[in-house]
mmCIF file of C-alpha atoms and ligand atoms in Angstrom:
data_model
loop_
_atom_site.group_PDB
_atom_site.id
_atom_site.type_symbol
_atom_site.label_atom_id
_atom_site.label_comp_id
_atom_site.label_asym_id
_atom_site.label_seq_id
_atom_site.Cartn_x
_atom_site.Cartn_y
_atom_site.Cartn_z
ATOM 1 C CA MET N 1 20.827 -22.351 -11.584
ATOM 2 C CA ILE N 2 16.715 -21.612 -11.119
ATOM 3 C CA LYS N 3 15.501 -19.869 -7.796
ATOM 4 C CA THR N 4 12.700 -21.492 -6.330
ATOM 5 C CA GLU N 5 12.730 -19.871 -2.980
ATOM 6 C CA SER N 6 11.408 -16.299 -2.264
ATOM 7 C CA ILE N 7 13.974 -13.773 -0.335
ATOM 8 C CA PHE N 8 10.935 -11.721 0.130
ATOM 9 C CA LEU N 9 8.870 -14.569 2.174
ATOM 10 C CA LYS N 10 12.162 -14.895 3.938
ATOM 11 C CA ALA N 11 12.557 -11.661 4.965
ATOM 12 C CA LEU N 12 8.902 -11.498 6.462
ATOM 13 C CA ASN N 13 9.211 -14.558 7.891
ATOM 14 C CA LYS N 14 12.042 -12.726 9.851
ATOM 15 C CA GLU N 15 15.089 -14.205 8.502
ATOM 16 C CA ILE N 16 18.229 -12.497 8.503
ATOM 17 C CA LEU N 17 19.394 -12.251 4.613
ATOM 18 C CA PRO N 18 22.663 -11.254 3.178
ATOM 19 C CA ILE N 19 21.101 -8.936 0.267
ATOM 20 C CA PRO N 20 17.461 -7.737 1.024
ATOM 21 C CA PRO N 21 14.761 -8.402 -1.297
ATOM 22 C CA ILE N 22 13.994 -4.873 -3.016
ATOM 23 C CA TRP N 23 10.402 -3.777 -4.394
ATOM 24 C CA TYR N 24 8.721 -0.484 -4.290
ATOM 25 C CA MET N 25 5.628 1.089 -3.696
ATOM 26 C CA ARG N 26 4.059 2.100 -7.021
ATOM 27 C CA GLN N 27 6.562 0.278 -9.002
ATOM 28 C CA ALA N 28 3.943 0.054 -11.914
ATOM 29 C CA GLY N 29 3.113 3.628 -12.712
ATOM 30 C CA ARG N 30 3.553 7.041 -15.028
ATOM 31 C CA TYR N 31 7.225 7.370 -14.382
ATOM 32 C CA MET N 32 7.832 4.213 -16.803
ATOM 33 C CA PRO N 33 7.434 4.681 -20.547
ATOM 34 C CA GLU N 34 5.688 1.062 -20.953
ATOM 35 C CA TYR N 35 2.736 2.144 -18.469
ATOM 36 C CA ARG N 36 2.177 5.379 -20.273
ATOM 37 C CA ALA N 37 1.886 3.858 -23.585
ATOM 38 C CA VAL N 38 -1.055 1.384 -21.794
ATOM 39 C CA ARG N 39 -2.331 4.309 -19.863
ATOM 40 C CA LYS N 40 -3.399 6.457 -22.916
ATOM 41 C CA ASN N 41 -5.864 3.865 -24.046
ATOM 42 C CA PHE N 42 -7.925 4.858 -21.128
ATOM 43 C CA LYS N 43 -9.585 7.887 -20.326
ATOM 44 C CA ASN N 44 -10.782 7.295 -16.746
ATOM 45 C CA PHE N 45 -7.984 5.386 -14.496
ATOM 46 C CA LEU N 46 -10.694 3.142 -12.796
ATOM 47 C CA ASP N 47 -12.117 1.497 -16.493
ATOM 48 C CA MET N 48 -7.979 0.258 -16.869
ATOM 49 C CA CYS N 49 -8.236 -1.659 -13.086
ATOM 50 C CA LYS N 50 -11.079 -3.020 -14.600
ATOM 51 C CA GLU N 51 -9.478 -5.175 -17.212
ATOM 52 C CA PRO N 52 -7.521 -8.281 -15.722
ATOM 53 C CA GLU N 53 -5.629 -8.498 -18.733
ATOM 54 C CA VAL N 54 -4.354 -5.258 -18.805
ATOM 55 C CA CYS N 55 -3.567 -5.198 -15.134
ATOM 56 C CA CYS N 56 -1.388 -8.459 -15.531
ATOM 57 C CA GLU N 57 0.759 -6.651 -17.966
ATOM 58 C CA LEU N 58 0.823 -3.621 -16.149
ATOM 59 C CA ALA N 59 2.327 -5.319 -12.755
ATOM 60 C CA LEU N 60 4.797 -7.231 -14.719
ATOM 61 C CA GLN N 61 6.263 -4.225 -16.441
ATOM 62 C CA PRO N 62 8.816 -3.489 -13.402
ATOM 63 C CA ILE N 63 9.273 -7.212 -12.716
ATOM 64 C CA ASP N 64 10.419 -7.526 -16.593
ATOM 65 C CA ALA N 65 12.267 -4.106 -16.230
ATOM 66 C CA PHE N 66 13.984 -4.516 -12.944
ATOM 67 C CA GLU N 67 13.986 -8.170 -11.683
ATOM 68 C CA LEU N 68 12.150 -6.996 -8.607
ATOM 69 C CA ASP N 69 11.501 -9.764 -5.673
ATOM 70 C CA SER N 70 7.986 -8.996 -5.280
ATOM 71 C CA ALA N 71 4.661 -7.929 -7.662
ATOM 72 C CA ILE N 72 2.050 -6.329 -6.370
ATOM 73 C CA LEU N 73 -1.227 -6.362 -7.742
ATOM 74 C CA PHE N 74 -2.202 -3.897 -10.165
ATOM 75 C CA SER N 75 -5.182 -2.065 -8.848
ATOM 76 C CA ASP N 76 -6.269 0.894 -6.435
ATOM 77 C CA ILE N 77 -7.562 1.196 -2.935
ATOM 78 C CA LEU N 78 -10.727 3.560 -4.183
ATOM 79 C CA THR N 79 -12.165 -0.094 -5.642
ATOM 80 C CA ILE N 80 -13.713 -0.636 -2.465
ATOM 81 C CA PRO N 81 -15.668 2.849 -2.078
ATOM 82 C CA ASP N 82 -16.322 2.417 -5.851
ATOM 83 C CA ALA N 83 -18.178 -1.093 -5.219
ATOM 84 C CA MET N 84 -20.385 0.688 -2.294
ATOM 85 C CA GLY N 85 -21.563 2.798 -4.848
ATOM 86 C CA LEU N 86 -19.556 6.053 -4.072
ATOM 87 C CA ASP N 87 -18.652 6.156 -8.050
ATOM 88 C CA VAL N 88 -15.393 7.202 -7.661
ATOM 89 C CA ASN N 89 -13.830 8.925 -10.954
ATOM 90 C CA PHE N 90 -9.965 9.979 -11.621
ATOM 91 C CA LEU N 91 -10.429 13.331 -13.800
ATOM 92 C CA GLU N 92 -7.189 14.363 -15.450
ATOM 93 C CA GLY N 93 -4.336 16.389 -13.001
ATOM 94 C CA GLU N 94 -6.898 16.167 -10.282
ATOM 95 C CA GLY N 95 -6.789 12.619 -8.888
ATOM 96 C CA PRO N 96 -10.002 10.911 -7.308
ATOM 97 C CA VAL N 97 -13.280 12.556 -7.321
ATOM 98 C CA PHE N 98 -16.378 10.960 -5.861
ATOM 99 C CA GLY N 99 -19.847 11.396 -7.636
ATOM 100 C CA ASN N 100 -21.732 10.298 -4.568
ATOM 101 C CA PRO N 101 -19.528 10.880 -1.573
ATOM 102 C CA ILE N 102 -20.398 10.689 1.858
ATOM 103 C CA LYS N 103 -21.849 14.192 2.644
ATOM 104 C CA THR N 104 -24.428 13.331 5.676
ATOM 105 C CA PRO N 105 -24.856 10.683 8.499
ATOM 106 C CA GLN N 106 -27.878 9.474 7.281
ATOM 107 C CA ASP N 107 -25.301 8.656 3.999
ATOM 108 C CA VAL N 108 -23.121 6.198 6.319
ATOM 109 C CA ILE N 109 -26.397 4.279 6.878
ATOM 110 C CA ASP N 110 -28.150 3.984 3.641
ATOM 111 C CA ILE N 111 -24.327 3.034 2.315
ATOM 112 C CA GLU N 112 -24.943 -0.077 -0.335
ATOM 113 C CA ASP N 113 -23.798 -3.523 1.399
ATOM 114 C CA PHE N 114 -20.240 -4.508 -0.109
ATOM 115 C CA ASP N 115 -20.885 -6.985 -2.544
ATOM 116 C CA THR N 116 -17.598 -8.753 -2.316
ATOM 117 C CA GLU N 117 -17.977 -10.634 -6.109
ATOM 118 C CA SER N 118 -18.874 -7.237 -7.638
ATOM 119 C CA LEU N 119 -14.805 -6.843 -7.652
ATOM 120 C CA SER N 120 -14.272 -9.941 -9.578
ATOM 121 C CA TYR N 121 -12.569 -8.109 -12.050
ATOM 122 C CA VAL N 122 -9.622 -7.987 -9.281
ATOM 123 C CA TYR N 123 -9.604 -11.438 -8.085
ATOM 124 C CA LYS N 124 -9.529 -12.407 -11.891
ATOM 125 C CA ALA N 125 -6.353 -9.612 -11.562
ATOM 126 C CA VAL N 126 -4.760 -11.464 -9.193
ATOM 127 C CA SER N 127 -4.968 -14.931 -10.299
ATOM 128 C CA ASN N 128 -3.741 -13.714 -14.259
ATOM 129 C CA ILE N 129 -0.820 -11.868 -12.317
ATOM 130 C CA LYS N 130 0.068 -15.033 -10.304
ATOM 131 C CA ASN N 131 -0.189 -17.318 -13.402
ATOM 132 C CA ALA N 132 2.320 -15.145 -15.282
ATOM 133 C CA LEU N 133 4.753 -14.614 -12.404
ATOM 134 C CA PRO N 134 7.721 -17.433 -11.786
ATOM 135 C CA SER N 135 7.227 -19.133 -8.720
ATOM 136 C CA HIS N 136 10.199 -17.383 -6.830
ATOM 137 C CA ILE N 137 8.164 -14.334 -7.164
ATOM 138 C CA PRO N 138 5.465 -13.577 -5.165
ATOM 139 C CA LEU N 139 2.678 -11.413 -5.655
ATOM 140 C CA ILE N 140 1.437 -8.851 -2.815
ATOM 141 C CA GLY N 141 -2.470 -8.498 -2.585
ATOM 142 C CA PHE N 142 -3.837 -4.844 -1.042
ATOM 143 C CA CYS N 143 -6.199 -2.679 0.400
ATOM 144 C CA GLY N 144 -6.411 0.613 1.793
ATOM 145 C CA SER N 145 -7.165 1.252 5.672
ATOM 146 C CA PRO N 146 -10.676 1.438 7.032
ATOM 147 C CA TRP N 147 -9.308 5.352 8.034
ATOM 148 C CA THR N 148 -8.012 6.100 4.627
ATOM 149 C CA LEU N 149 -10.976 4.621 2.552
ATOM 150 C CA ALA N 150 -13.413 6.573 4.884
ATOM 151 C CA ALA N 151 -11.461 9.796 4.366
ATOM 152 C CA TYR N 152 -11.451 9.617 0.929
ATOM 153 C CA SER N 153 -15.105 8.710 0.942
ATOM 154 C CA ILE N 154 -16.039 11.423 3.392
ATOM 155 C CA GLU N 155 -13.678 14.122 1.430
ATOM 156 C CA GLY N 156 -15.171 13.140 -1.755
ATOM 157 C CA ARG N 157 -11.528 13.731 -3.525
ATOM 158 C CA SER N 158 -7.839 13.847 -2.243
ATOM 159 C CA SER N 159 -7.020 17.089 -0.076
ATOM 160 C CA LYS N 160 -3.918 18.071 1.923
ATOM 161 C CA ASP N 161 -5.741 18.173 5.445
ATOM 162 C CA PHE N 162 -9.396 16.560 5.135
ATOM 163 C CA LEU N 163 -10.783 19.260 6.989
ATOM 164 C CA PHE N 164 -14.605 17.991 5.960
ATOM 165 C CA THR N 165 -13.318 14.693 6.979
ATOM 166 C CA ARG N 166 -12.008 15.696 10.379
ATOM 167 C CA ASN N 167 -15.054 17.412 11.320
ATOM 168 C CA PHE N 168 -17.481 15.291 9.958
ATOM 169 C CA ILE N 169 -15.995 12.369 12.620
ATOM 170 C CA LYS N 170 -16.349 14.177 15.298
ATOM 171 C CA GLU N 171 -19.844 15.871 14.699
ATOM 172 C CA ASN N 172 -21.077 12.456 13.572
ATOM 173 C CA ASN N 173 -19.029 9.992 15.489
ATOM 174 C CA VAL N 174 -21.780 7.003 16.280
ATOM 175 C CA GLU N 175 -21.986 7.117 12.291
ATOM 176 C CA ALA N 176 -18.178 7.651 12.119
ATOM 177 C CA HIS N 177 -17.475 4.106 13.880
ATOM 178 C CA ILE N 178 -20.346 2.537 11.744
ATOM 179 C CA PHE N 179 -18.790 3.619 8.339
ATOM 180 C CA LEU N 180 -15.324 2.229 9.501
ATOM 181 C CA GLU N 181 -16.643 -1.006 10.958
ATOM 182 C CA LYS N 182 -18.401 -1.250 7.597
ATOM 183 C CA LEU N 183 -15.031 -0.427 5.636
ATOM 184 C CA THR N 184 -13.154 -2.896 7.918
ATOM 185 C CA PHE N 185 -15.705 -6.286 6.810
ATOM 186 C CA ALA N 186 -15.393 -5.307 3.381
ATOM 187 C CA CYS N 187 -11.416 -4.540 3.504
ATOM 188 C CA PHE N 188 -11.566 -8.256 5.128
ATOM 189 C CA ALA N 189 -13.918 -9.946 2.427
ATOM 190 C CA TYR N 190 -11.860 -8.379 -0.193
ATOM 191 C CA LEU N 191 -8.723 -9.290 0.721
ATOM 192 C CA LYS N 192 -9.587 -13.035 1.401
ATOM 193 C CA ARG N 193 -10.505 -13.208 -1.986
ATOM 194 C CA GLN N 194 -7.535 -11.868 -3.166
ATOM 195 C CA VAL N 195 -5.776 -14.345 -1.561
ATOM 196 C CA GLU N 196 -8.317 -17.216 -2.227
ATOM 197 C CA ALA N 197 -7.172 -15.847 -6.100
ATOM 198 C CA GLY N 198 -3.491 -16.569 -5.348
ATOM 199 C CA ALA N 199 -2.034 -13.221 -3.877
ATOM 200 C CA ASP N 200 0.847 -14.322 -0.840
ATOM 201 C CA VAL N 201 1.294 -11.300 1.053
ATOM 202 C CA ILE N 202 -1.101 -8.365 2.009
ATOM 203 C CA GLN N 203 -0.173 -4.566 2.466
ATOM 204 C CA ILE N 204 -2.623 -2.339 4.005
ATOM 205 C CA PHE N 205 -2.092 1.113 2.862
ATOM 206 C CA ASP N 206 -2.867 3.723 5.831
ATOM 207 C CA SER N 207 -1.936 6.384 3.669
ATOM 208 C CA TRP N 208 -3.562 9.291 5.604
ATOM 209 C CA ALA N 209 -2.546 8.141 8.861
ATOM 210 C CA ASN N 210 -0.807 11.288 9.241
ATOM 211 C CA LEU N 211 -3.731 13.283 9.748
ATOM 212 C CA LEU N 212 -4.575 12.223 12.795
ATOM 213 C CA SER N 213 -3.095 12.903 16.605
ATOM 214 C CA GLU N 214 -1.681 9.861 18.243
ATOM 215 C CA GLU N 215 -5.202 9.481 20.520
ATOM 216 C CA GLU N 216 -7.304 10.258 17.015
ATOM 217 C CA TYR N 217 -5.191 7.323 15.566
ATOM 218 C CA LYS N 218 -5.565 4.813 17.914
ATOM 219 C CA ILE N 219 -9.141 5.714 17.962
ATOM 220 C CA TYR N 220 -9.892 5.895 14.234
ATOM 221 C CA SER N 221 -7.402 4.518 12.221
ATOM 222 C CA LEU N 222 -5.205 1.580 14.580
ATOM 223 C CA SER N 223 -8.200 0.085 16.219
ATOM 224 C CA TYR N 224 -9.684 -0.886 12.983
ATOM 225 C CA ILE N 225 -6.151 -2.328 11.136
ATOM 226 C CA THR N 226 -5.946 -4.242 14.357
ATOM 227 C CA ASN N 227 -9.382 -5.811 14.187
ATOM 228 C CA LEU N 228 -8.800 -6.397 10.132
ATOM 229 C CA VAL N 229 -5.392 -8.544 11.076
ATOM 230 C CA SER N 230 -7.138 -10.038 13.607
ATOM 231 C CA LEU N 231 -9.858 -11.234 11.021
ATOM 232 C CA LEU N 232 -7.032 -12.263 8.522
ATOM 233 C CA LYS N 233 -5.152 -14.097 11.171
ATOM 234 C CA ASN N 234 -8.297 -16.082 12.370
ATOM 235 C CA ASP N 235 -9.438 -17.159 9.120
ATOM 236 C CA PRO N 236 -8.136 -20.342 7.688
ATOM 237 C CA ALA N 237 -7.784 -19.096 4.087
ATOM 238 C CA THR N 238 -5.732 -16.199 5.679
ATOM 239 C CA GLU N 239 -3.977 -17.234 8.462
ATOM 240 C CA ASN N 240 -0.584 -17.759 6.979
ATOM 241 C CA ILE N 241 -0.182 -14.653 4.783
ATOM 242 C CA PRO N 242 2.103 -12.404 5.875
ATOM 243 C CA VAL N 243 0.649 -8.672 6.497
ATOM 244 C CA ILE N 244 2.457 -5.711 5.989
ATOM 245 C CA LEU N 245 1.439 -2.426 7.287
ATOM 246 C CA PHE N 246 2.459 0.814 5.976
ATOM 247 C CA SER N 247 1.472 3.815 8.043
ATOM 248 C CA ARG N 248 2.343 7.582 6.298
ATOM 249 C CA GLU N 249 4.131 9.532 8.637
ATOM 250 C CA PRO N 250 1.802 8.625 12.099
ATOM 251 C CA LYS N 251 2.098 10.318 14.868
ATOM 252 C CA ALA N 252 2.153 7.077 17.572
ATOM 253 C CA LYS N 253 5.418 5.144 18.007
ATOM 254 C CA LEU N 254 6.711 1.868 16.870
ATOM 255 C CA PRO N 255 5.525 0.034 19.750
ATOM 256 C CA THR N 256 1.667 1.164 19.723
ATOM 257 C CA ILE N 257 1.591 0.911 15.789
ATOM 258 C CA MET N 258 2.949 -3.022 16.534
ATOM 259 C CA THR N 259 -0.155 -4.000 18.745
ATOM 260 C CA SER N 260 -1.814 -4.315 15.256
ATOM 261 C CA ASN N 261 0.004 -7.347 15.292
ATOM 262 C CA SER N 262 1.215 -7.312 11.365
ATOM 263 C CA ASP N 263 3.927 -9.047 10.604
ATOM 264 C CA CYS N 264 5.865 -6.190 8.739
ATOM 265 C CA LEU N 265 6.138 -2.543 9.491
ATOM 266 C CA SER N 266 6.744 -0.537 6.227
ATOM 267 C CA LEU N 267 8.327 2.952 7.538
ATOM 268 C CA TYR N 268 7.461 6.260 5.994
ATOM 269 C CA TRP N 269 11.000 8.134 4.918
ATOM 270 C CA SER N 270 10.726 10.299 7.836
ATOM 271 C CA MET N 271 11.053 7.611 10.108
ATOM 272 C CA ASN N 272 14.525 6.990 10.316
ATOM 273 C CA ASP N 273 15.143 7.511 14.039
ATOM 274 C CA ILE N 274 13.438 4.298 15.573
ATOM 275 C CA ASP N 275 15.080 1.944 18.169
ATOM 276 C CA LEU N 276 15.296 -1.185 16.445
ATOM 277 C CA GLU N 277 15.699 -3.259 19.715
ATOM 278 C CA GLN N 278 11.856 -2.472 20.516
ATOM 279 C CA THR N 279 10.827 -4.198 16.839
ATOM 280 C CA ALA N 280 14.000 -6.971 16.523
ATOM 281 C CA ASP N 281 12.532 -10.778 16.442
ATOM 282 C CA LYS N 282 8.839 -9.180 16.463
ATOM 283 C CA VAL N 283 8.181 -7.360 13.285
ATOM 284 C CA ALA N 284 9.826 -7.495 10.174
ATOM 285 C CA ILE N 285 10.883 -4.006 8.690
ATOM 286 C CA GLN N 286 10.293 -2.290 4.874
ATOM 287 C CA GLY N 287 11.578 1.187 3.753
ATOM 288 C CA ASN N 288 12.503 3.423 3.838
ATOM 289 C CA LEU N 289 14.486 5.601 1.102
ATOM 290 C CA ASN N 290 13.032 9.226 0.582
ATOM 291 C CA PRO N 291 11.719 8.894 -3.061
ATOM 292 C CA GLU N 292 12.932 12.244 -3.661
ATOM 293 C CA ILE N 293 16.400 10.950 -3.306
ATOM 294 C CA LEU N 294 15.782 9.750 -6.843
ATOM 295 C CA LEU N 295 16.085 12.586 -8.378
ATOM 296 C CA GLU N 296 19.486 13.329 -7.121
ATOM 297 C CA SER N 297 22.674 11.866 -8.477
ATOM 298 C CA ASN N 298 23.803 8.669 -8.461
ATOM 299 C CA ASP N 299 26.401 9.758 -5.850
ATOM 300 C CA VAL N 300 23.468 11.164 -3.545
ATOM 301 C CA ILE N 301 21.631 7.972 -4.037
ATOM 302 C CA LYS N 302 24.305 5.828 -2.931
ATOM 303 C CA LYS N 303 25.054 7.641 0.200
ATOM 304 C CA GLU N 304 21.460 7.741 1.528
ATOM 305 C CA THR N 305 21.074 4.015 0.089
ATOM 306 C CA LEU N 306 23.890 2.617 2.115
ATOM 307 C CA LYS N 307 23.261 4.649 5.665
ATOM 308 C CA ILE N 308 19.745 2.479 5.530
ATOM 309 C CA LEU N 309 21.604 -0.864 3.977
ATOM 310 C CA GLN N 310 23.865 -0.183 7.362
ATOM 311 C CA LYS N 311 21.034 0.199 9.907
ATOM 312 C CA TYR N 312 19.215 -2.913 8.990
ATOM 313 C CA LYS N 313 22.400 -5.130 8.169
ATOM 314 C CA ASN N 314 22.019 -8.308 10.379
ATOM 315 C CA TYR N 315 18.639 -7.176 11.410
ATOM 316 C CA PRO N 316 15.913 -9.996 11.366
ATOM 317 C CA GLY N 317 13.548 -9.490 8.497
ATOM 318 C CA TYR N 318 14.592 -6.329 6.615
ATOM 319 C CA VAL N 319 12.809 -5.314 3.070
ATOM 320 C CA PHE N 320 14.262 -2.671 1.066
ATOM 321 C CA ASN N 321 11.559 -0.340 -0.299
ATOM 322 C CA LEU N 322 11.222 3.445 -0.296
ATOM 323 C CA GLY N 323 9.440 5.359 2.437
ATOM 324 C CA HIS N 324 6.488 6.416 -0.431
ATOM 325 C CA GLY N 325 5.406 5.458 -3.929
ATOM 326 C CA ILE N 326 7.750 6.447 -7.126
ATOM 327 C CA THR N 327 6.740 9.746 -8.131
ATOM 328 C CA PRO N 328 6.274 10.337 -12.172
ATOM 329 C CA ASN N 329 9.270 12.363 -12.166
ATOM 330 C CA ILE N 330 11.617 10.272 -11.637
ATOM 331 C CA ASN N 331 13.610 8.410 -14.500
ATOM 332 C CA PRO N 332 13.512 4.748 -14.654
ATOM 333 C CA GLU N 333 17.193 4.393 -15.330
ATOM 334 C CA LYS N 334 17.557 5.387 -11.207
ATOM 335 C CA ILE N 335 15.206 2.638 -10.312
ATOM 336 C CA LYS N 336 17.828 0.446 -11.900
ATOM 337 C CA TYR N 337 20.873 2.109 -10.568
ATOM 338 C CA LEU N 338 19.306 1.895 -7.140
ATOM 339 C CA THR N 339 18.320 -1.778 -7.665
ATOM 340 C CA ASP N 340 21.532 -2.938 -8.626
ATOM 341 C CA LEU N 341 23.381 -0.920 -6.210
ATOM 342 C CA ILE N 342 21.520 -2.318 -3.395
ATOM 343 C CA ARG N 343 22.366 -6.260 -4.636
ATOM 344 C CA SER N 344 26.025 -5.454 -5.380
ATOM 345 C CA THR N 345 26.727 -4.141 -1.714
HETATM 346 O O1 1CP L 401 -3.344 8.302 -14.112
HETATM 347 C C1 1CP L 401 -2.719 7.400 -13.770
HETATM 348 O O2 1CP L 401 -2.008 6.786 -14.193
HETATM 349 C C2 1CP L 401 -3.201 6.976 -12.208
HETATM 350 C C3 1CP L 401 -1.797 6.767 -11.312
HETATM 351 C C4 1CP L 401 -2.543 5.597 -10.415
HETATM 352 C C5 1CP L 401 -1.339 4.618 -10.046
HETATM 353 C C6 1CP L 401 -0.390 4.091 -11.017
HETATM 354 C C7 1CP L 401 -3.360 5.659 -9.005
HETATM 355 C C8 1CP L 401 -4.019 6.710 -9.073
HETATM 356 N N1 1CP L 401 -3.318 4.667 -8.603
HETATM 357 C C9 1CP L 401 -2.330 3.810 -9.142
HETATM 358 C C10 1CP L 401 -1.946 2.479 -8.937
HETATM 359 C C11 1CP L 401 -1.791 1.961 -7.524
HETATM 360 N N2 1CP L 401 -2.232 2.704 -6.359
HETATM 361 C C12 1CP L 401 -1.230 0.919 -6.657
HETATM 362 C C13 1CP L 401 -0.570 -0.300 -7.693
HETATM 363 C C14 1CP L 401 0.421 0.143 -8.416
HETATM 364 C C15 1CP L 401 2.187 -0.074 -7.704
HETATM 365 O O3 1CP L 401 1.919 -0.027 -6.602
HETATM 366 O O4 1CP L 401 2.856 -0.709 -8.190
HETATM 367 C C16 1CP L 401 -1.281 1.238 -5.341
HETATM 368 C C17 1CP L 401 -0.750 0.076 -4.361
HETATM 369 C C18 1CP L 401 -2.165 2.232 -5.274
HETATM 370 C C19 1CP L 401 -2.320 2.565 -4.077
HETATM 371 C C20 1CP L 401 -3.371 3.772 -3.864
HETATM 372 N N3 1CP L 401 -4.110 4.461 -4.357
HETATM 373 C C21 1CP L 401 -2.854 4.646 -2.438
HETATM 374 C C22 1CP L 401 -1.532 4.124 -1.264
HETATM 375 C C23 1CP L 401 -0.412 4.247 -1.562
HETATM 376 C C24 1CP L 401 0.137 5.604 -1.573
HETATM 377 O O5 1CP L 401 0.586 6.420 -2.115
HETATM 378 O O6 1CP L 401 -0.332 6.376 -0.129
HETATM 379 C C25 1CP L 401 -3.282 5.658 -2.383
HETATM 380 C C26 1CP L 401 -3.415 6.790 -1.783
HETATM 381 C C27 1CP L 401 -4.309 5.891 -3.731
HETATM 382 C C28 1CP L 401 -5.411 6.601 -3.821
HETATM 383 C C29 1CP L 401 -4.827 7.014 -5.589
HETATM 384 N N4 1CP L 401 -4.816 6.534 -6.518
HETATM 385 C C30 1CP L 401 -4.397 7.447 -8.125
HETATM 386 C C31 1CP L 401 -4.250 8.644 -7.025
HETATM 387 C C32 1CP L 401 -4.195 9.707 -7.851
HETATM 388 C C33 1CP L 401 -4.723 8.849 -6.021
HETATM 389 C C34 1CP L 401 -4.944 9.928 -4.826
HETATM 390 C C35 1CP L 401 -3.343 10.031 -4.528
HETATM 391 C C36 1CP L 401 -3.455 11.366 -3.421
HETATM 392 O O7 1CP L 401 -4.815 11.697 -2.639
HETATM 393 O O8 1CP L 401 -2.701 12.344 -3.636
#
């Protein structure tokens, strides 16, 4: 039988399903030999993201290998700061390094306006992937949260504690808010173009929510995400597109995060004791197996996965995913085992 309907979209619409839809954060990436074979042709990772045909091939690799229920655009969250002139480079073994980070409050005032069309290579990748996918497999477009993009842009690289950024936002509070607002509008314009190019769902990655206290999180992260979601929900081009919010270990509780009006919350792997009565019928849930479990034996993987499936059985709107991205040290066989296991229980 040819499938025509997407169980992923049904779950995001808060339907109860016998078997949850499955996709994995970082489902395309270095853990796959097929990915590494393509990756070795590019020195700088962002140069690879600027090739729409290559992005299409990479986004389809995990769909072909594991028959997942959704594809995700192959790109990176740092395309926006790169387009704003901050010169993002991915150096071997170092992660992202900014040639021109935000170092002073004046840099925020001087930053280039975001030119939506300068990221046309991303929209081309979206339309290529969408055209290559069967109709029952939706495509997720994405962006980083304004806070997460600001943290990389001010720190100039990845960091454990982003100390420079945390000092910067306290010492230059007015400019910090100006920057977050600029990023919010950039994210909106960027996501709208992804939707116009064919993205069916949006995910916002707040990967550095964990750096902020609950109060700071509300001021510097949640308020801008809420504005972004509201811009999306009030524009005819994007109003019907489900929005998933991934927050890495936020200090705030779910009812607070739910005020963002996202359609689905993607839970970090440590968020296990949540009270589903607070969320049921209000928001779909995605998550949240600890990716490190995939380094264990099949028995351990099975035990931990069944716990999660049991918790979300009969939940109105549940999507299986990991609590954070697949890491390069995970064996693709384990992804196959996990996917088959969920579909057979
Ligand atoms: O050398 C390589 O091959 C680069 C590895 C890699 C990949 C495969 C990076 C560098 N980015 C990506 C792709 C990517 N990034 C995707 C699409 C692939 C997929 O999901 O299938 C997505 C959605 C992202 C998003 C992204 N980039 C996030 C949010 C998700 C998360 O993990 O929290 C973040 C934080 C980034 C920044 C980033 N990109 C890459 C690196 C090494 C980093 C820095 C991570 C850090 O600060 O520790």
